[in-house]
XYZ file of C-alpha atoms in Angstrom:
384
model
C 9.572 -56.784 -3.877
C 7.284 -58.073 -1.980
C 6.480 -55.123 0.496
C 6.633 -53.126 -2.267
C 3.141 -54.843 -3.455
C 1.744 -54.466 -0.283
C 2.708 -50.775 0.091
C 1.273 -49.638 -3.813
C -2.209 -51.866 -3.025
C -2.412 -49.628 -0.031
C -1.722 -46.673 -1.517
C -3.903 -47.613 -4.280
C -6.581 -48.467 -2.120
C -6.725 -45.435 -0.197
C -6.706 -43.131 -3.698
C -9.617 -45.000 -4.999
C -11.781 -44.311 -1.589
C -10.365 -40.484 -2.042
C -11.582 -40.275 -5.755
C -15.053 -42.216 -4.856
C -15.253 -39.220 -1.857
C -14.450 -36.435 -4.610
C -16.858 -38.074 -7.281
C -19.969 -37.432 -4.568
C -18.856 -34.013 -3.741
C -18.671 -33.102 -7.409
C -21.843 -34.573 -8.267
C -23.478 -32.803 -5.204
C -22.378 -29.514 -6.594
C -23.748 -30.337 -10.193
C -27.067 -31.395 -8.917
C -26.866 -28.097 -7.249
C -25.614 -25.937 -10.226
C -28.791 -27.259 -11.904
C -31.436 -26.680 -9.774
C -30.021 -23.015 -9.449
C -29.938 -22.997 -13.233
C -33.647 -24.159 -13.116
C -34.496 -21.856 -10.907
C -33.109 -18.726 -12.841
C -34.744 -19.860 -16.212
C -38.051 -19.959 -14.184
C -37.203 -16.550 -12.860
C -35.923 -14.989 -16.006
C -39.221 -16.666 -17.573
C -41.130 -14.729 -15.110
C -39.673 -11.521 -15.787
C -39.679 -11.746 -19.488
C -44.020 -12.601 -18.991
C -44.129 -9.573 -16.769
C -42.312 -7.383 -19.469
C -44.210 -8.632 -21.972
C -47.944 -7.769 -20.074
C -46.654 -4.519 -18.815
C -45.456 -3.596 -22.382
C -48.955 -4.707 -23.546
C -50.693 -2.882 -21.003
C -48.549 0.507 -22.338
C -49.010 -0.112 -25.628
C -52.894 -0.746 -24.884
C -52.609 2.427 -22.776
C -51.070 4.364 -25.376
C -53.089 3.616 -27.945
C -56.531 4.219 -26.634
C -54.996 7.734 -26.055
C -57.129 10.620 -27.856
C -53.876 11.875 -28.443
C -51.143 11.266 -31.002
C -48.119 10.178 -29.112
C -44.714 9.870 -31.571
C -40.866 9.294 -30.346
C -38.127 10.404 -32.550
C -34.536 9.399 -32.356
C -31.519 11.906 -32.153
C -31.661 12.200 -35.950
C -34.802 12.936 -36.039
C -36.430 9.893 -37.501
C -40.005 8.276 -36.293
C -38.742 5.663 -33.920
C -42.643 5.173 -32.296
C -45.989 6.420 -33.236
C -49.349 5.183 -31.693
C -52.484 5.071 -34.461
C -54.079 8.288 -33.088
C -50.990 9.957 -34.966
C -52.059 8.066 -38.136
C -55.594 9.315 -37.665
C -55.273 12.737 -36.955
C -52.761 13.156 -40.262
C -54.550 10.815 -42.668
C -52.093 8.414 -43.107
C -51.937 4.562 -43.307
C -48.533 3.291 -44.279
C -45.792 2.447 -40.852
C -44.251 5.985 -39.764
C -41.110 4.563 -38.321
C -38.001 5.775 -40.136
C -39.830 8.582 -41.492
C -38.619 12.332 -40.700
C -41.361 14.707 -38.589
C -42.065 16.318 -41.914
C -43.291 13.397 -43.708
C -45.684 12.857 -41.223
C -46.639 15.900 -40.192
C -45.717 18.105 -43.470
C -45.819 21.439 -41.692
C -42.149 23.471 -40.853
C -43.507 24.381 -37.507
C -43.846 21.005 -36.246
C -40.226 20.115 -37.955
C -38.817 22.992 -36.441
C -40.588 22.167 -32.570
C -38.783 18.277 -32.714
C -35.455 19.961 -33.751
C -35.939 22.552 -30.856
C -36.174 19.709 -28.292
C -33.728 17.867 -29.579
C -31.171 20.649 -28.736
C -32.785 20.117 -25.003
C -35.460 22.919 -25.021
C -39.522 21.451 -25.123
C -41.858 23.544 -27.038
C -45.491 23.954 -27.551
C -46.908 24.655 -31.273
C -50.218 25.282 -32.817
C -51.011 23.564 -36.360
C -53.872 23.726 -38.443
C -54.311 20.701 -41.539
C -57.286 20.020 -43.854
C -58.769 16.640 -43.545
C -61.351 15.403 -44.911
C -63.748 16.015 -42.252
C -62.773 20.119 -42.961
C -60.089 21.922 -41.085
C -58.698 20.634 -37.673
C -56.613 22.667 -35.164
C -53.824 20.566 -33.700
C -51.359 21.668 -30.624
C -47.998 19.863 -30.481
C -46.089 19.707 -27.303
C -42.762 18.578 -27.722
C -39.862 17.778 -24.632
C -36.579 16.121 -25.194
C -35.711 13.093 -23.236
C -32.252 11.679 -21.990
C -31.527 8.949 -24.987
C -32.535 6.074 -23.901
C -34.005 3.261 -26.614
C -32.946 5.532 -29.400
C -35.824 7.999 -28.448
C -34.328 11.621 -27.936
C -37.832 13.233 -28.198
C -41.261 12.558 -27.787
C -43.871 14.841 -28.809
C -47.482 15.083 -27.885
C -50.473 15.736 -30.438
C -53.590 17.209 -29.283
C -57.125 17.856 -31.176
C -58.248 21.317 -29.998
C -60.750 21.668 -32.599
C -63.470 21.445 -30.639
C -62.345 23.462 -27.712
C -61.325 26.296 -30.788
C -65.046 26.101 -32.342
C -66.514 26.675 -29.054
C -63.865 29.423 -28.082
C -65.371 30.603 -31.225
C -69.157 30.714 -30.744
C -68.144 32.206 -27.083
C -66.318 35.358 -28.747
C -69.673 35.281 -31.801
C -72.062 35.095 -29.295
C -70.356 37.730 -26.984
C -70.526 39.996 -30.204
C -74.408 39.437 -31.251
C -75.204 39.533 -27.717
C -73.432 43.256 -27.619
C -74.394 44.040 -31.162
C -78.673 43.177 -30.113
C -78.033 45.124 -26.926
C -76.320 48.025 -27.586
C -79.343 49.293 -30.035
C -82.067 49.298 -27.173
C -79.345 50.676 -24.273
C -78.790 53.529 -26.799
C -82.928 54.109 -26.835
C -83.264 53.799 -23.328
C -80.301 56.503 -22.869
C -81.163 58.601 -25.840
C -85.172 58.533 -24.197
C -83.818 59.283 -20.512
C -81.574 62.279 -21.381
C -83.908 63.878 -23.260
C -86.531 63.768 -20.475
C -84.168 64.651 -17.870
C -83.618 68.084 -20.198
C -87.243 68.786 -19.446
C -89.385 71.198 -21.143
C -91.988 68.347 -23.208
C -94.785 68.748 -23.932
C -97.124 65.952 -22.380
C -97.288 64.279 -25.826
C -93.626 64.205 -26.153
C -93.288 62.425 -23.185
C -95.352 60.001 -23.585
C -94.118 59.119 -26.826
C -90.532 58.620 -25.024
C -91.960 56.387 -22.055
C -93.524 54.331 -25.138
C -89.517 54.245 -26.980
C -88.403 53.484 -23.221
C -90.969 50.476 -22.503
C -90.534 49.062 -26.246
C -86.771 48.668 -25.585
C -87.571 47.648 -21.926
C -89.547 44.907 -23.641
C -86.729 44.154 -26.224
C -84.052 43.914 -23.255
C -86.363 41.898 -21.631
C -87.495 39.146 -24.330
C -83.697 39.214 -25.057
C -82.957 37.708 -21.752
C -85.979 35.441 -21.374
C -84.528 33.809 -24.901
C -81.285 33.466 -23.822
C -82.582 32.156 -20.759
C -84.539 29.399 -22.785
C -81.882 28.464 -25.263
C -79.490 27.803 -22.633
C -82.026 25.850 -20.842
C -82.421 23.833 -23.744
C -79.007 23.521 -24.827
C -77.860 22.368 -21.320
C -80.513 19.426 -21.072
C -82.469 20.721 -18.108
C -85.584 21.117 -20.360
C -87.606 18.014 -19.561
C -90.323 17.513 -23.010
C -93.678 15.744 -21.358
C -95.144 14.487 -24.493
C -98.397 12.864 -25.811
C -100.160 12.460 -28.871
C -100.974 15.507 -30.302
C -103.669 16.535 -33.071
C -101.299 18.674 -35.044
C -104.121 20.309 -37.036
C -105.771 21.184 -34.087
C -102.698 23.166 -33.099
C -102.291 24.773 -36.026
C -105.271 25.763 -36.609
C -105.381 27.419 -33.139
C -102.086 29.784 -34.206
C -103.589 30.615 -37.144
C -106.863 32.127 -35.282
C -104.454 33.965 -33.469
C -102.425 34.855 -35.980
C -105.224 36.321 -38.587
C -106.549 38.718 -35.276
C -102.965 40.293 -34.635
C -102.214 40.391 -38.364
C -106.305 41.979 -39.285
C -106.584 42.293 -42.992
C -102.807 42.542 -44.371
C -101.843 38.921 -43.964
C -103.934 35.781 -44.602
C -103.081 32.449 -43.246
C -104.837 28.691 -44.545
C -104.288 25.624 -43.390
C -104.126 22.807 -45.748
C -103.483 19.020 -46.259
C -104.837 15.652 -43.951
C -105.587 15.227 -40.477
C -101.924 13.942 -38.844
C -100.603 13.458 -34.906
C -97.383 13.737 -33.475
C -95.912 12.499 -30.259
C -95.144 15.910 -28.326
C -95.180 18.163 -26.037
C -98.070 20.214 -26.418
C -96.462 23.698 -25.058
C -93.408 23.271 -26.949
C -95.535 22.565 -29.873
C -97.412 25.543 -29.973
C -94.015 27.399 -29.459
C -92.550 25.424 -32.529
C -95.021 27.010 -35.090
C -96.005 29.672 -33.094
C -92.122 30.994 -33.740
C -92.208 29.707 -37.558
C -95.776 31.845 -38.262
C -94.057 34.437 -36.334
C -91.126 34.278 -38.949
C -93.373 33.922 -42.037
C -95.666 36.813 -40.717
C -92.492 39.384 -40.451
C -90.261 38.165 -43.329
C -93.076 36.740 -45.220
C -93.567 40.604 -47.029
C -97.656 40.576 -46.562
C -99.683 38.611 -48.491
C -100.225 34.592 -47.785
C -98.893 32.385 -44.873
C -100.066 29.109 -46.262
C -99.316 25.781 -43.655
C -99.379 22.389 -45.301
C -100.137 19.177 -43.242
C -99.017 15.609 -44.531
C -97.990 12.175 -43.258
C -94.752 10.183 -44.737
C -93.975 6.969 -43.457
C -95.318 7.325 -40.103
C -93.754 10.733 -39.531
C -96.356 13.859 -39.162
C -94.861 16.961 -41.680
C -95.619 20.387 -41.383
C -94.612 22.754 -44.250
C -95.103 26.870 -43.377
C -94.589 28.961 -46.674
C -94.490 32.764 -47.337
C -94.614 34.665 -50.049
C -91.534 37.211 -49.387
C -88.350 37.631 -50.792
C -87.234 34.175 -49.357
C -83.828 33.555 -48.421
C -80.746 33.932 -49.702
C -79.007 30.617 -50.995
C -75.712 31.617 -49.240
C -77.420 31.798 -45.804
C -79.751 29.027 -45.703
C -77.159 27.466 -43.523
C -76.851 29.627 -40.929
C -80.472 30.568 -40.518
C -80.515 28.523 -37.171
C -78.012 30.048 -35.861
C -77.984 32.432 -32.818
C -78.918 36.002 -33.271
C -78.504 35.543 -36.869
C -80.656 37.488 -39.109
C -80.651 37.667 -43.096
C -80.845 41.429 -43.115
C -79.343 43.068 -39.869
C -80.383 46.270 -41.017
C -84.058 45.534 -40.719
C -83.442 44.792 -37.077
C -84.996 47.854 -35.928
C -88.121 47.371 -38.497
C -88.650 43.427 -37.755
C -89.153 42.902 -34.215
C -87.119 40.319 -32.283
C -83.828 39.259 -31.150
C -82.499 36.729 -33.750
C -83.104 33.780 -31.300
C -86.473 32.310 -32.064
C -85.615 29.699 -34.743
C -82.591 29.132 -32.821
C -85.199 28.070 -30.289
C -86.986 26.434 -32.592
C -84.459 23.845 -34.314
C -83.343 23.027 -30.783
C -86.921 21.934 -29.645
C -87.256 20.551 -33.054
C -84.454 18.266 -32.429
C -85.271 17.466 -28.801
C -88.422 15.810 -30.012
C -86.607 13.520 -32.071
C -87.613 15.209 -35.088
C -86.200 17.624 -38.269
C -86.546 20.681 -39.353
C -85.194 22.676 -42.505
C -85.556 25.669 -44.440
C -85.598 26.417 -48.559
C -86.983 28.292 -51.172
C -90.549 27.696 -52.896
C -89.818 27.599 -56.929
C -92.078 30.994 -56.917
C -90.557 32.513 -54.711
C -90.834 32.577 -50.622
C -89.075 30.681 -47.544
C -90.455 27.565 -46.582
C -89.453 25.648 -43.386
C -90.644 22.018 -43.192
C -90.808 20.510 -39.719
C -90.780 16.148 -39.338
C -92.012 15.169 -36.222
């Protein structure tokens, strides 16, 4: 019985030192198990900052875009829209959820998204009235492998711009063959008839005179041009200082009454004013508007009327013709136009000078606009 004491405290003994060796191993491992632990949460906490900057660099990205940027889903519901979409269609409530047409409300672009979504991108052309007046939108749409819920994503670009100027290119192309094809069919008409021979001296001197008249139109059409694109571009450089605008005007006006004589009269009226301007681009300002009132202005009176407003310097140059008509008072600073194209043969000139004009107007910092007199006659009224 005895022994048998001895031989269980042994035993005993020795499993307690075994357990005390497991109970240091184990908590070895836990402190272990932790500081791996630790160091994932730091790492996952890492990755999630990361995802969270790089998704707010995208969406910062994405919605500075000047283009609308949408993602539908396989059923072909908004699942992401950046506010340039918004914008462009007028709308203010959250697109998500909402169907192409909703947002869009044209068949065109429904019919593009459902095109892609059967794995074929597309390209459409749009047009929608905003308030701002008519807008010409392209849509590019490509379908994407599902991923997020996002089968397609479709692109919205603003080509309004790029379509008005494709416009004025193909107008101006026109004018610019519709003012040159009148003195190339002189020049030709004049040319074959004096290679026929046969004239009698008096005849052809009349033709060299038709021949250097449309020489000179050809030629004052290209020097405009010239001018206007000069202008337009910014490579016109204005050297201004204060000008006595009376002065000026009062120049012209000399000039004007000895290439009129007796069948036009021009006065200048109103108070001494000054303007901060070029003084060459000045005289071609009014020198082009009492050109305009001399032609149009149907004989009679050119009358120019001098004032100060709040520190601005106003010039007013009246006529007594048939004025202008109400319809077209917006377009008379246009390019080549004219008010009556079939005068262009009796009224000198190429259709560019108050083109010119308003663009040298507005380079000086200053406004110019055109209206009827209650009596009849076209006024222009220049602020500088």
């Amino acid at each position: 019985m005895q022994t048998l004491l001895i031989v269980f405290s042994v035993v005993a003994a020795f499993a307690l030192g075994g357990g005390i060796v497991v109970v240091h191993r184990l908590r070895r491992r836990v402190a272990e198990l932790q500081h791996s632990t630790v160091a994932l949460g730091e790492e996952l906490a890492r990755n999630v900052r990361e995802f969270a900057e790089h998704r707010a660099a995208i969406d910062l990205i994405v919605g500075a875009l000047r283009e609308g940027l949408l993602a539908v889903s396989a059923s072909g519901k908004v699942v992401f829209a950046n506010a340039r979409v918004s914008e462009m269609f007028g709308l203010s409530a959250s697109l998500e959820g909402r169907t192409i047409l909703e947002v869009v409300r044209k068949q065109k672009a429904a019919d593009a998204i459902q095109k892609a979504l059967r794995g074929t991108a597309s390209s459409e052309r749009i047009g929608i009235t905003t308030p701002d007046g008519e807008r010409r939108i392209e849509m590019r749409v490509v379908p994407v492998r599902p991923s997020s819920g996002i089968a397609a994503v479709a692109l919205f670009i603003d080509i309004s711009e790029l379509a008005r100027l494709e416009r004025v290119r193909r107008d101006f192309l026109d004018d610019f063959s519709h003012e040159v094809r009148t003195p190339l069919a002189g020049l030709r008409s004049a040319a074959e008839t004096l290679e026929g021979g046969r004239l009698t001296p008096d005849h052809e001197e009349a033709l060299r005179q038709v021949m250097l008249r449309q020489l000179n139109r050809i030629e004052r059409l290209v020097k405009d041009l010239a001018e206007l694109n000069r202008i337009e571009s910014g490579d016109l450089v204005l050297e201004p200082r204060r000008v006595e605008l009376t002065d000026v005007l009062n120049d012209l006006c000399n000039e004007f009454r000895e290439r009129a004589g007796q069948s036009v009269t021009f006065t200048v009226t109103g108070e001494p004013a000054a303007a901060a301007a070029d003084p060459v681009r000045l005289q071609q300002i009014f020198s082009n508007l009492l050109d305009n009132a001399w032609k149009h202005g149907g004989g009679g009176k050119v009358t120019v009327e001098i004032a100060r407003d709040d520190g601005n310097a106003i010039v007013r140059i009246s006529d007594e013709g048939a004025g202008i008509p109400p319809a077209e008072i917006d377009r008379i600073f246009n390019r080549f136009y004219r008010v009556d194209r079939s005068r262009s043969q009796t009224v000198p000139g190429v259709g560019l000078g108050l083109s010119i004009t308003k663009h040298l107007v507005l380079l000086h910092g200053g406004s110019i606009r055109a209206y009827n007199g209650p009596s009849g006659g076209a006024t222009f009224e220049v602020r500088l």
